[in-house]
PDB file of C-alpha atoms and ligand atoms in Angstrom:
ATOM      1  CA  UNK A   7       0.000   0.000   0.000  1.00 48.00           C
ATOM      2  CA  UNK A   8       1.432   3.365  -0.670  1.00 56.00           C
ATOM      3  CA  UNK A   9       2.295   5.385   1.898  1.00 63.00           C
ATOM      4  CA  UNK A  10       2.174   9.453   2.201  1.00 65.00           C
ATOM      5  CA  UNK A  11       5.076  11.629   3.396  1.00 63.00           C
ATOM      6  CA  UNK A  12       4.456  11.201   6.541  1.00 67.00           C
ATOM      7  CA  UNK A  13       4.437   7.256   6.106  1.00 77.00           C
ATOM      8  CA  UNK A  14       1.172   6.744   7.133  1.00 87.00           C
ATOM      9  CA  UNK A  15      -0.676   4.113   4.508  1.00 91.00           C
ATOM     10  CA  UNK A  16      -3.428   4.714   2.667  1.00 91.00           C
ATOM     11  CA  UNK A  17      -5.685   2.157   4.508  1.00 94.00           C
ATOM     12  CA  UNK A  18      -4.430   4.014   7.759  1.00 94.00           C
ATOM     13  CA  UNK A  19      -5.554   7.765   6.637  1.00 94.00           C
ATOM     14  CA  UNK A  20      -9.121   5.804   5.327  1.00 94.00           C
ATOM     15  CA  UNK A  21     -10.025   4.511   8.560  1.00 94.00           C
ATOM     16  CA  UNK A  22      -9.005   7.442  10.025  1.00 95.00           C
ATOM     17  CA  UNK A  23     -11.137   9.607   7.606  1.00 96.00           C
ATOM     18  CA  UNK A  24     -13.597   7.239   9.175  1.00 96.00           C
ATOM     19  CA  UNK A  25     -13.567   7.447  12.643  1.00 95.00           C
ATOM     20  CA  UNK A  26     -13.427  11.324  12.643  1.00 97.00           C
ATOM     21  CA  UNK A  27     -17.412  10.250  13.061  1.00 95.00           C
ATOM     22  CA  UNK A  28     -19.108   9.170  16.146  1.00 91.00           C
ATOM     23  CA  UNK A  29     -21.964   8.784  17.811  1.00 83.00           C
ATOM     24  CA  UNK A  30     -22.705  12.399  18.511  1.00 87.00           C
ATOM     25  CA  UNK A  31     -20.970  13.802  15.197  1.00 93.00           C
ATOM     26  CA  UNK A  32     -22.542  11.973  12.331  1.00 93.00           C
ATOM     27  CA  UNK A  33     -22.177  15.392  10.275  1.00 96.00           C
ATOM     28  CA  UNK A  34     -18.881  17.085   9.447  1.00 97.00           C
ATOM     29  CA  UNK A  35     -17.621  19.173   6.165  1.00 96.00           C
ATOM     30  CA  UNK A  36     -14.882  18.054   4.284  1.00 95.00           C
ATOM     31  CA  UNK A  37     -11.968  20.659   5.690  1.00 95.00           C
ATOM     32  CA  UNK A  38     -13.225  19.630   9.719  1.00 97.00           C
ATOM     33  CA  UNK A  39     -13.013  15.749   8.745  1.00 97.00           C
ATOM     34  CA  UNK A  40      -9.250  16.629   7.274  1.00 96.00           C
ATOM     35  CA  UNK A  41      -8.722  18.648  10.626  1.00 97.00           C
ATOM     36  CA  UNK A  42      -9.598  15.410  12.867  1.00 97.00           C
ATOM     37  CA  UNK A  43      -8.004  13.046  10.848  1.00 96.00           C
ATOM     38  CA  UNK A  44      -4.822  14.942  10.738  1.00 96.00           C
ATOM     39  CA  UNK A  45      -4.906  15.255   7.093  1.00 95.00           C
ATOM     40  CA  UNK A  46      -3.441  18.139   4.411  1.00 94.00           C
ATOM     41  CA  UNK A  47      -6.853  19.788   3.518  1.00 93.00           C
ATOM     42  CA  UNK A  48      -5.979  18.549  -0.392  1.00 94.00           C
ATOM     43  CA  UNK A  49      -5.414  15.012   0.743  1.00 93.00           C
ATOM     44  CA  UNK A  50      -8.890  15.101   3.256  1.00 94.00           C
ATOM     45  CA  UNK A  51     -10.809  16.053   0.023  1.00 95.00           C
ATOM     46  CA  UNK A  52      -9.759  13.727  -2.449  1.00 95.00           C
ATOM     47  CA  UNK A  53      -9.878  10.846   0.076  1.00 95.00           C
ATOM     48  CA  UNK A  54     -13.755  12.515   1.193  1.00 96.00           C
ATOM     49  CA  UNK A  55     -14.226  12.996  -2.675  1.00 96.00           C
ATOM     50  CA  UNK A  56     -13.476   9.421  -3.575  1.00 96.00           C
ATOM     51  CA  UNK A  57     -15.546   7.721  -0.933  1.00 97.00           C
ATOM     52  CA  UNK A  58     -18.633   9.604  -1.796  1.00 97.00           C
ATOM     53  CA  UNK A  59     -18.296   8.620  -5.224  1.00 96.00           C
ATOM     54  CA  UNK A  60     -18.081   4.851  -4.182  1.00 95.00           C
ATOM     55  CA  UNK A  61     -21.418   5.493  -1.942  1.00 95.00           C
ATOM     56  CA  UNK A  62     -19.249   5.016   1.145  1.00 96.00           C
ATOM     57  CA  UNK A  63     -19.844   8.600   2.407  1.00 97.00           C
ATOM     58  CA  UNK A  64     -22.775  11.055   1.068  1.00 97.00           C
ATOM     59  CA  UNK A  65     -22.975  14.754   0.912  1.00 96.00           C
ATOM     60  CA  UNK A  66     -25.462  16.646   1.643  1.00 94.00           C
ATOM     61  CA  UNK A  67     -27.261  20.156   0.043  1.00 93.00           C
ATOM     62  CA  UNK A  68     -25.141  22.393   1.988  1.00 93.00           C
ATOM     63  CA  UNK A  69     -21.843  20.023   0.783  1.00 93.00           C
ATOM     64  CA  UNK A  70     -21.677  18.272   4.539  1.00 96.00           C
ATOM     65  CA  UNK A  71     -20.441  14.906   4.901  1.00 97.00           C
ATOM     66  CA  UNK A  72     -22.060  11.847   6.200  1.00 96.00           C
ATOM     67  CA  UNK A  73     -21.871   8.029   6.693  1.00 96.00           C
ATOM     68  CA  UNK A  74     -23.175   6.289   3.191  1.00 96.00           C
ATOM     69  CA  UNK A  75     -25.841   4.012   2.466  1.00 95.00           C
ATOM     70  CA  UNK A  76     -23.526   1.697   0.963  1.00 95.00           C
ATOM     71  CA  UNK A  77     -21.373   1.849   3.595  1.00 94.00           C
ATOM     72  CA  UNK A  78     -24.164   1.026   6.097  1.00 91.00           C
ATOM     73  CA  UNK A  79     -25.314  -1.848   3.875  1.00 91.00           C
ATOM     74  CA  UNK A  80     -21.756  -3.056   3.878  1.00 91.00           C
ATOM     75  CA  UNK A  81     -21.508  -3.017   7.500  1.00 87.00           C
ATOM     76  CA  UNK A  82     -25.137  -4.128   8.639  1.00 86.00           C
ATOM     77  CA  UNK A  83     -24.462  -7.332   6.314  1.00 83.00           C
ATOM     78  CA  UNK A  84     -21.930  -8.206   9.334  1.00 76.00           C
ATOM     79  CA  UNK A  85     -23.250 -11.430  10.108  1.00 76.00           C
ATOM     80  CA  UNK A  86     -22.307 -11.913  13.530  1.00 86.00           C
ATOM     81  CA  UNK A  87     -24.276  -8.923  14.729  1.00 91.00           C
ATOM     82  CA  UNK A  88     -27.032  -9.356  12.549  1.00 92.00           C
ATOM     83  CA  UNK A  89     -27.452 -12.808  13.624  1.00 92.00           C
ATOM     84  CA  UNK A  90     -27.174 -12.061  16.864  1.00 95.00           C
ATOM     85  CA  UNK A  91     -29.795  -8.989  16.372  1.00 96.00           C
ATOM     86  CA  UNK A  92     -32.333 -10.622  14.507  1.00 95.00           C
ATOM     87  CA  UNK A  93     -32.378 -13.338  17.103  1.00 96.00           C
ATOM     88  CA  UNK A  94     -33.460 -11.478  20.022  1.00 98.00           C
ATOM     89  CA  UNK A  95     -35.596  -8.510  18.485  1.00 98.00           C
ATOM     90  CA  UNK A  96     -38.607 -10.609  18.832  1.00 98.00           C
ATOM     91  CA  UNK A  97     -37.964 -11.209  22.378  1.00 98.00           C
ATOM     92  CA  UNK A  98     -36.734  -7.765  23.068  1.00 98.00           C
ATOM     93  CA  UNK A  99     -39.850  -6.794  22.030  1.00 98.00           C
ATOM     94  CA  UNK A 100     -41.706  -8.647  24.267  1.00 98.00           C
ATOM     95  CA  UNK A 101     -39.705  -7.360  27.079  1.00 98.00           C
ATOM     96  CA  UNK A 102     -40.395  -3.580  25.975  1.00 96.00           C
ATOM     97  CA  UNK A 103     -43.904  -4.477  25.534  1.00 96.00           C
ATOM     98  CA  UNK A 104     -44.113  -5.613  29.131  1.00 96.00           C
ATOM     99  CA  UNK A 105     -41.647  -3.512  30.853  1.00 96.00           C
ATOM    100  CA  UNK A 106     -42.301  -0.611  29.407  1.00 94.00           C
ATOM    101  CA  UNK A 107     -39.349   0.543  29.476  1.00 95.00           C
ATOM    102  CA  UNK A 108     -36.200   0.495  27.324  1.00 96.00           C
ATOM    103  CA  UNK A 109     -34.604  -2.734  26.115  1.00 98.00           C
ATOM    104  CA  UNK A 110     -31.224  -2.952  24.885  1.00 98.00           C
ATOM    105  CA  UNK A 111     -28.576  -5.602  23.069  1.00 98.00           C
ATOM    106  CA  UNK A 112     -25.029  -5.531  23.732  1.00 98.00           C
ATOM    107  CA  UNK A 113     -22.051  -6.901  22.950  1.00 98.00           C
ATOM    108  CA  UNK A 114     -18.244  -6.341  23.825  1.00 98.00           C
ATOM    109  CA  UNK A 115     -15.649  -4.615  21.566  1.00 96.00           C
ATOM    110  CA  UNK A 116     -12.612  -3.282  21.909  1.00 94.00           C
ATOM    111  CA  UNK A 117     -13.279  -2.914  25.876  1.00 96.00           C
ATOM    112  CA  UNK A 118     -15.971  -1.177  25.957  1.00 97.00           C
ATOM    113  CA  UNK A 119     -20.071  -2.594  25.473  1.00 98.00           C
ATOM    114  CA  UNK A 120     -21.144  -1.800  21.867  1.00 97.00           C
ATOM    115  CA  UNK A 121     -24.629  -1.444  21.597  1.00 97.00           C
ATOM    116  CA  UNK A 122     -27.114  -3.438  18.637  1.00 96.00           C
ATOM    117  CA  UNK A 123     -30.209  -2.543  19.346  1.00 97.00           C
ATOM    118  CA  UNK A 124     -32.241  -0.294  21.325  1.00 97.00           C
ATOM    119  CA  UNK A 125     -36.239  -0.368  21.889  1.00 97.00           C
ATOM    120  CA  UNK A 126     -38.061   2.329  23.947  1.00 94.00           C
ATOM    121  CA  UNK A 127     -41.391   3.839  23.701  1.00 89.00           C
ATOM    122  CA  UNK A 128     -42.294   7.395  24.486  1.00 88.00           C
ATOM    123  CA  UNK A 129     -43.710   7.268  28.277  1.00 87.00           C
ATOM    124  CA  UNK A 130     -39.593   5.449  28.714  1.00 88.00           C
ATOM    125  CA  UNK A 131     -37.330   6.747  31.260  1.00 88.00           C
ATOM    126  CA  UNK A 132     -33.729   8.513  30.791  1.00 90.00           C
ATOM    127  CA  UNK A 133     -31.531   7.130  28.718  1.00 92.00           C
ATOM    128  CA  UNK A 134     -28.005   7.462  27.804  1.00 93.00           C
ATOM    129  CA  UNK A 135     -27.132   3.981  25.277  1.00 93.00           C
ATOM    130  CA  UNK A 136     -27.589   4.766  21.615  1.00 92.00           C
ATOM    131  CA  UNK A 137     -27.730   2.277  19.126  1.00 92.00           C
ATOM    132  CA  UNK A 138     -23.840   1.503  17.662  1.00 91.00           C
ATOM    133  CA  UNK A 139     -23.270   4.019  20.679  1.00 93.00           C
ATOM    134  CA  UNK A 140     -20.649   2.374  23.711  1.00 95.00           C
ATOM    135  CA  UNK A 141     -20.567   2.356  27.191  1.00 97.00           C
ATOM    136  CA  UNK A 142     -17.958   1.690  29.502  1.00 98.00           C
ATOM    137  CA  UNK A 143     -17.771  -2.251  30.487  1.00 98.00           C
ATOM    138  CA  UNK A 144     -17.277  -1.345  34.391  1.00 98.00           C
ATOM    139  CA  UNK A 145     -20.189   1.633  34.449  1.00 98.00           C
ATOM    140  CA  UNK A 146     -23.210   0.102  32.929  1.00 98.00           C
ATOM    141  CA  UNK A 147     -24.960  -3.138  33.564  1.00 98.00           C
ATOM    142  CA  UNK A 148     -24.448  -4.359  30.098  1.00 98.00           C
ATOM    143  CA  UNK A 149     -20.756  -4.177  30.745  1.00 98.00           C
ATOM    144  CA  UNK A 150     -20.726  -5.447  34.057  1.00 98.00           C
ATOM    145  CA  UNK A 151     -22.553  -8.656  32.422  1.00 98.00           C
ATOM    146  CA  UNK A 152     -20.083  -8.770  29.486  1.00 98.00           C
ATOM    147  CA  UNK A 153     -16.609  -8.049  31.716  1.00 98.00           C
ATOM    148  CA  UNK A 154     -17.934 -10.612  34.385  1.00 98.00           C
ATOM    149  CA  UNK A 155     -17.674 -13.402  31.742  1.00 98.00           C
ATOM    150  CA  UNK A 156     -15.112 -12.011  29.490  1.00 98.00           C
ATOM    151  CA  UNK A 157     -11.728 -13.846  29.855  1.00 97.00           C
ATOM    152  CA  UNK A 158      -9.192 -12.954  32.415  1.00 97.00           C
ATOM    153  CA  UNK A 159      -6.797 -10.911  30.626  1.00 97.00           C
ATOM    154  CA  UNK A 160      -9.520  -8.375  29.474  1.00 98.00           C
ATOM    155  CA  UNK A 161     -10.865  -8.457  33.365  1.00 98.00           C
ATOM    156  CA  UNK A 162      -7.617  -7.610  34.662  1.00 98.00           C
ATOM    157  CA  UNK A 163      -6.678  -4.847  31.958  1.00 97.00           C
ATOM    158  CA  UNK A 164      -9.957  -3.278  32.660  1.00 98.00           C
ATOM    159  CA  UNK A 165      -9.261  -4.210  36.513  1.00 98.00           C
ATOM    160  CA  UNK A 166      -6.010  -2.043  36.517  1.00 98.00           C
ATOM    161  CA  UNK A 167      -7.690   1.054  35.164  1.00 94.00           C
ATOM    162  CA  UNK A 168      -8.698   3.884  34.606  1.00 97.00           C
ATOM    163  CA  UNK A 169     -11.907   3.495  36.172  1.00 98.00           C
ATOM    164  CA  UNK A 170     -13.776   6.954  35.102  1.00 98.00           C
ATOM    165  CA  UNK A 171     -16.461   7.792  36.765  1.00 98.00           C
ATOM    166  CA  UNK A 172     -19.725   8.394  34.357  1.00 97.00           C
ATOM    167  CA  UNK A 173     -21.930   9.550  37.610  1.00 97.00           C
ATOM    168  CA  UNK A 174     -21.340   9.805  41.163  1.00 97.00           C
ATOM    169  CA  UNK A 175     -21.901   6.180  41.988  1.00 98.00           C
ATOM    170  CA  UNK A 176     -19.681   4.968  38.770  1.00 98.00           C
ATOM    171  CA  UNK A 177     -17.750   1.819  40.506  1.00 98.00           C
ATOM    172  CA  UNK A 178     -14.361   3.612  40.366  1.00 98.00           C
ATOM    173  CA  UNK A 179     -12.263   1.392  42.978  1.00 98.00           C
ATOM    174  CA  UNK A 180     -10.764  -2.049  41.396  1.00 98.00           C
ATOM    175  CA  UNK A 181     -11.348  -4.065  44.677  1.00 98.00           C
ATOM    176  CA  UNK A 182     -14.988  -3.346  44.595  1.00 98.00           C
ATOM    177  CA  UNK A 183     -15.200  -3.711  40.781  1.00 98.00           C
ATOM    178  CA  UNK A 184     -13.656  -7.061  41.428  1.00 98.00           C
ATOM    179  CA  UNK A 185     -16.354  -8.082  44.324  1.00 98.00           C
ATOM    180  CA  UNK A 186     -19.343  -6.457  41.927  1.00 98.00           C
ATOM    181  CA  UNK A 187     -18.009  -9.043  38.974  1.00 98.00           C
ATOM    182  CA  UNK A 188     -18.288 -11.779  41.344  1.00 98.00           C
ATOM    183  CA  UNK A 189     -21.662 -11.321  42.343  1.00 98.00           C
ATOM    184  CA  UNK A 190     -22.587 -10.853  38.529  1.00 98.00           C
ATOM    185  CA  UNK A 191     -21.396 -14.149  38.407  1.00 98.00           C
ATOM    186  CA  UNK A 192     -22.836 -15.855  41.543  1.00 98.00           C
ATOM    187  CA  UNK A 193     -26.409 -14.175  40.522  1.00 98.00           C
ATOM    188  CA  UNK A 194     -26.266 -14.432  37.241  1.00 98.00           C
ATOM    189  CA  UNK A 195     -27.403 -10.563  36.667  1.00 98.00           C
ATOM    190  CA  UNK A 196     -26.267  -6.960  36.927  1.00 98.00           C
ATOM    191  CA  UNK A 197     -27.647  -4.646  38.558  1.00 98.00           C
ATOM    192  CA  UNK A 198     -26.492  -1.575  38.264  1.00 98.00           C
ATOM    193  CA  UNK A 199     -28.343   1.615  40.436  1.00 98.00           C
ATOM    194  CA  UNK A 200     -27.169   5.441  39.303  1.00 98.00           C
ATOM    195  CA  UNK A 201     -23.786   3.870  38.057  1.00 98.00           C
ATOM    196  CA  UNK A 202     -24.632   5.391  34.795  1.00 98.00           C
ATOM    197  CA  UNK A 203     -27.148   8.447  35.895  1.00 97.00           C
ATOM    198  CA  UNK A 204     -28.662   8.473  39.371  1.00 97.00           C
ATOM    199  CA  UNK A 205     -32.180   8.859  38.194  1.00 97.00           C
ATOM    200  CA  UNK A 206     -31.706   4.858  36.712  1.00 97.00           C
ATOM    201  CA  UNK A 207     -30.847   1.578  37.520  1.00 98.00           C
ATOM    202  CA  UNK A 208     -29.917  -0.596  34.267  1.00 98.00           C
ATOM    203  CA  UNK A 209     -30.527  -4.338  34.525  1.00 98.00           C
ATOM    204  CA  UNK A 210     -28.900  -6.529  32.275  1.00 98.00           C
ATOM    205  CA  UNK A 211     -28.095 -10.473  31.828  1.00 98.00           C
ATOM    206  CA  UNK A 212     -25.932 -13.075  29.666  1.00 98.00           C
ATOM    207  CA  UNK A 213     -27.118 -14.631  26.251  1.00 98.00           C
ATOM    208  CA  UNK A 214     -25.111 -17.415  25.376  1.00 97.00           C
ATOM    209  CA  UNK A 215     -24.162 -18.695  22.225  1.00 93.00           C
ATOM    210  CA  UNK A 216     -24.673 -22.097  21.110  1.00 90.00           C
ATOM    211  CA  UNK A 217     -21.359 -22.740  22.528  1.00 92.00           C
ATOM    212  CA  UNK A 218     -22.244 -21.503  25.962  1.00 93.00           C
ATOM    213  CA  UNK A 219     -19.980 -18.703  25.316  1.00 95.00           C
ATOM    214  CA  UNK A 220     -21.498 -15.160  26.058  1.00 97.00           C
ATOM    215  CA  UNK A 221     -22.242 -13.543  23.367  1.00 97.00           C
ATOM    216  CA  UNK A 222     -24.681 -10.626  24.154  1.00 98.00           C
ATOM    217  CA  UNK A 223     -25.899  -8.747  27.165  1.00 98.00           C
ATOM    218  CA  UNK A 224     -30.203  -8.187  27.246  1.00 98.00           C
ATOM    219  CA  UNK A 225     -30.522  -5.066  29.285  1.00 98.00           C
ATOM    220  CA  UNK A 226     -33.305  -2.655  30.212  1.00 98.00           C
ATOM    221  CA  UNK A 227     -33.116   0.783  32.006  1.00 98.00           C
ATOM    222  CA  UNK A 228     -35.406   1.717  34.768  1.00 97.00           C
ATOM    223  CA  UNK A 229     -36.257   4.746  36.582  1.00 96.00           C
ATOM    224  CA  UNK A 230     -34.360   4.146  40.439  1.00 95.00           C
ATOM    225  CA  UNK A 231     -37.163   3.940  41.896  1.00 93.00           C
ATOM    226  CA  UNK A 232     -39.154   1.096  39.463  1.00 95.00           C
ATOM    227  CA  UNK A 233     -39.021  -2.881  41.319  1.00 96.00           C
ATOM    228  CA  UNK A 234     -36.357  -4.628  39.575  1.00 97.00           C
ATOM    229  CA  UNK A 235     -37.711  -8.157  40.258  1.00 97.00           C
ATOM    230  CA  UNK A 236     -40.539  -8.448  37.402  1.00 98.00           C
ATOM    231  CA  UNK A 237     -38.041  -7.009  34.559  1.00 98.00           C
ATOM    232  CA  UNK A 238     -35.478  -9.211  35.435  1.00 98.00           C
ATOM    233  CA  UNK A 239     -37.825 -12.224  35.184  1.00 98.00           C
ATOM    234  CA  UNK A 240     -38.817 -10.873  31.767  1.00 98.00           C
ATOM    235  CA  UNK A 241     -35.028 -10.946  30.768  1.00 98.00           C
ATOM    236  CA  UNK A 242     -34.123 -13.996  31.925  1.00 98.00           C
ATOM    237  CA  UNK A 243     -37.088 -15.376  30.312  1.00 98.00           C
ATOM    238  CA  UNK A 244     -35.963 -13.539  27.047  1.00 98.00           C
ATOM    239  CA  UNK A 245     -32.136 -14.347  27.342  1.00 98.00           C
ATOM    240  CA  UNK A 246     -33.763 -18.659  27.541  1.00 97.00           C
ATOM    241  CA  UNK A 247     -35.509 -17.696  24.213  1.00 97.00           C
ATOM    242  CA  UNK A 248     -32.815 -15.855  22.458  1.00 97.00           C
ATOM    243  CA  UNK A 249     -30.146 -18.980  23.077  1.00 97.00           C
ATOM    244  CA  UNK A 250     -33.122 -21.038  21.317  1.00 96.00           C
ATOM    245  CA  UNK A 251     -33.683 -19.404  18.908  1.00 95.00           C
ATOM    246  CA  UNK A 252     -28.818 -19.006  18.416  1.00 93.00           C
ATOM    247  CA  UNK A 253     -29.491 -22.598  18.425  1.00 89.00           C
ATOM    248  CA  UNK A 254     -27.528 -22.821  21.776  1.00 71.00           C
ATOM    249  CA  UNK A 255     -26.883 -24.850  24.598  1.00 58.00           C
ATOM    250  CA  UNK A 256     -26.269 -22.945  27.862  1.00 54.00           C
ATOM    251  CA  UNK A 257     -22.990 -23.142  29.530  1.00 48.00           C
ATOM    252  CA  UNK A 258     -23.176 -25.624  32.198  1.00 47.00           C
ATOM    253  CA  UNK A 259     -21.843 -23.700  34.724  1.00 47.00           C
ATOM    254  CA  UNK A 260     -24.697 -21.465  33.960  1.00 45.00           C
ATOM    255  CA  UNK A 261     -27.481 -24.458  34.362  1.00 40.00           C
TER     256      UNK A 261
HETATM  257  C1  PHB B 326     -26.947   0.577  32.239  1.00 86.32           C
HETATM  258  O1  PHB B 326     -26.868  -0.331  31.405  1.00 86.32           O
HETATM  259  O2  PHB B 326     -26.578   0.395  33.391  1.00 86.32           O
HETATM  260  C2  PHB B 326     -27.492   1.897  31.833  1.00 86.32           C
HETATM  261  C3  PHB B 326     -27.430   2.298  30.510  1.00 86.32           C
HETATM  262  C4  PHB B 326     -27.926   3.551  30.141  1.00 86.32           C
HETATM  263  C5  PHB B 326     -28.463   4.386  31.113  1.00 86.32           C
HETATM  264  C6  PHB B 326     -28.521   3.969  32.432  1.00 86.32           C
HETATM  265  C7  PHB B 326     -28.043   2.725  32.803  1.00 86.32           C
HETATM  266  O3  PHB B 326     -28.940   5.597  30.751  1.00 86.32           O
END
């Protein structure tokens, strides 16, 4: 691959072209996009240029830049999530339906809980998660669920920190991290009161794979003050039908 003067390769200054968008900037012109990638301003808009004319990126009336259609198709085709997604919207669904509040699908990338699928309906609660939007692994329930089961080396890198806090109750000390992981484990749920904002408590539990691997987190949010007990019933119950419908076995430790 050829590489600029500053022997970076191209693949490198596309995916960082790329990530200059995230969750809360889905809209950039082409000069800001060179800016944030670290890019001459003549390299930033032939690389923009070139990806809109492959579909990957689109531009808008007033000539601002967003993420394609093509390259949404591309990356929605990714079977694993899509699987995984299709699998348990039927049964997230039936959680949101009963709950009432919002439902959410998560899985763990890169450190950090990467978020599928979101369902809420208007009378829902406060709510932070975002679909293809992350949370931190030791702040939100979904994370808790996915670090507690994630293999050791990932605990212990996430273990040694930093812990930020995200609100005042954020788990920020290792040693209590550690003992919050374990009971994950011993329950089989996370709980998870104001970690995120105090005015909610997120829920969430394991879906395993047909190999009794972990593959998602079901969560839901609910106001502090709502009874946990009949939405975690509802998830568990969902969790049992999504590993069905994987084509799964659970683990057997989790039997
Ligand atoms: C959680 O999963 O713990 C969670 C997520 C989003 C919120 C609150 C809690 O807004």
């Amino acid at each position: 691959m050829a590489n600029s003067s500053s022997g970076d390769s191209v693949t490198e200054r596309l995916i960082r072209v790329l990530e200059t968008f995230t969750p809360s900037r889905s809209v950039q012109t082409a000069a800001e996009i060179g800016r944030r990638a670290g890019l001459p301003a003549s390299t930033a808009h032939r690389i923009v240029g070139e990806l809109v004319e492959a579909g990957m990126l689109e531009r808008d009336d007033d000539r601002r830049i967003r993420i394609g259609m093509r390259l949404w198709e591309l990356a929605t085709r990714s079977s694993h999530a899509l699987r995984l997604r299709q699998a348990a919207l039927p049964f997230m669904e039936r959680v949101q339906a009963r709950v009432r509040e919002h439902t959410q699908l998560a899985i763990l990338e890169q450190d950090e809980a990467l978020f599928l699928e979101r369902l809420s309906s208007p009378e829902s609660g406060s709510n932070v998660t975002r679909v293809a939007g992350r949370l931190p692994l030791h702040a939100s329930s979904s994370g808790l669920v996915l670090l507690a089961y994630a293999d050791r080396a990932l605990q212990e890198r996430v273990l040694a920190g930093p812990l930020p806090a995200v609100s005042s109750e954020t788990i920020t000390d290792a040693a209590a991290l550690r003992r919050k992981l374990a009971e994950v484990r011993a329950v089989g749920h996370a709980n998870a009161p104001g970690y995120i904002e105090s005015v909610s408590t997120g829920v969430a539990v394991p879906v395993h794979d047909e190999t009794g691997d972990v593959a998602a987190a079901l969560s839901v949010v609910l106001r502090r003050d709502d009874a946990v007990e009949p939405a975690l019933r509802e998830l568990l119950s969902a969790a049992r039908e999504i590993e069905r419908a994987l084509g799964g076995r659970r683990s057997p430790i989790q039997r």
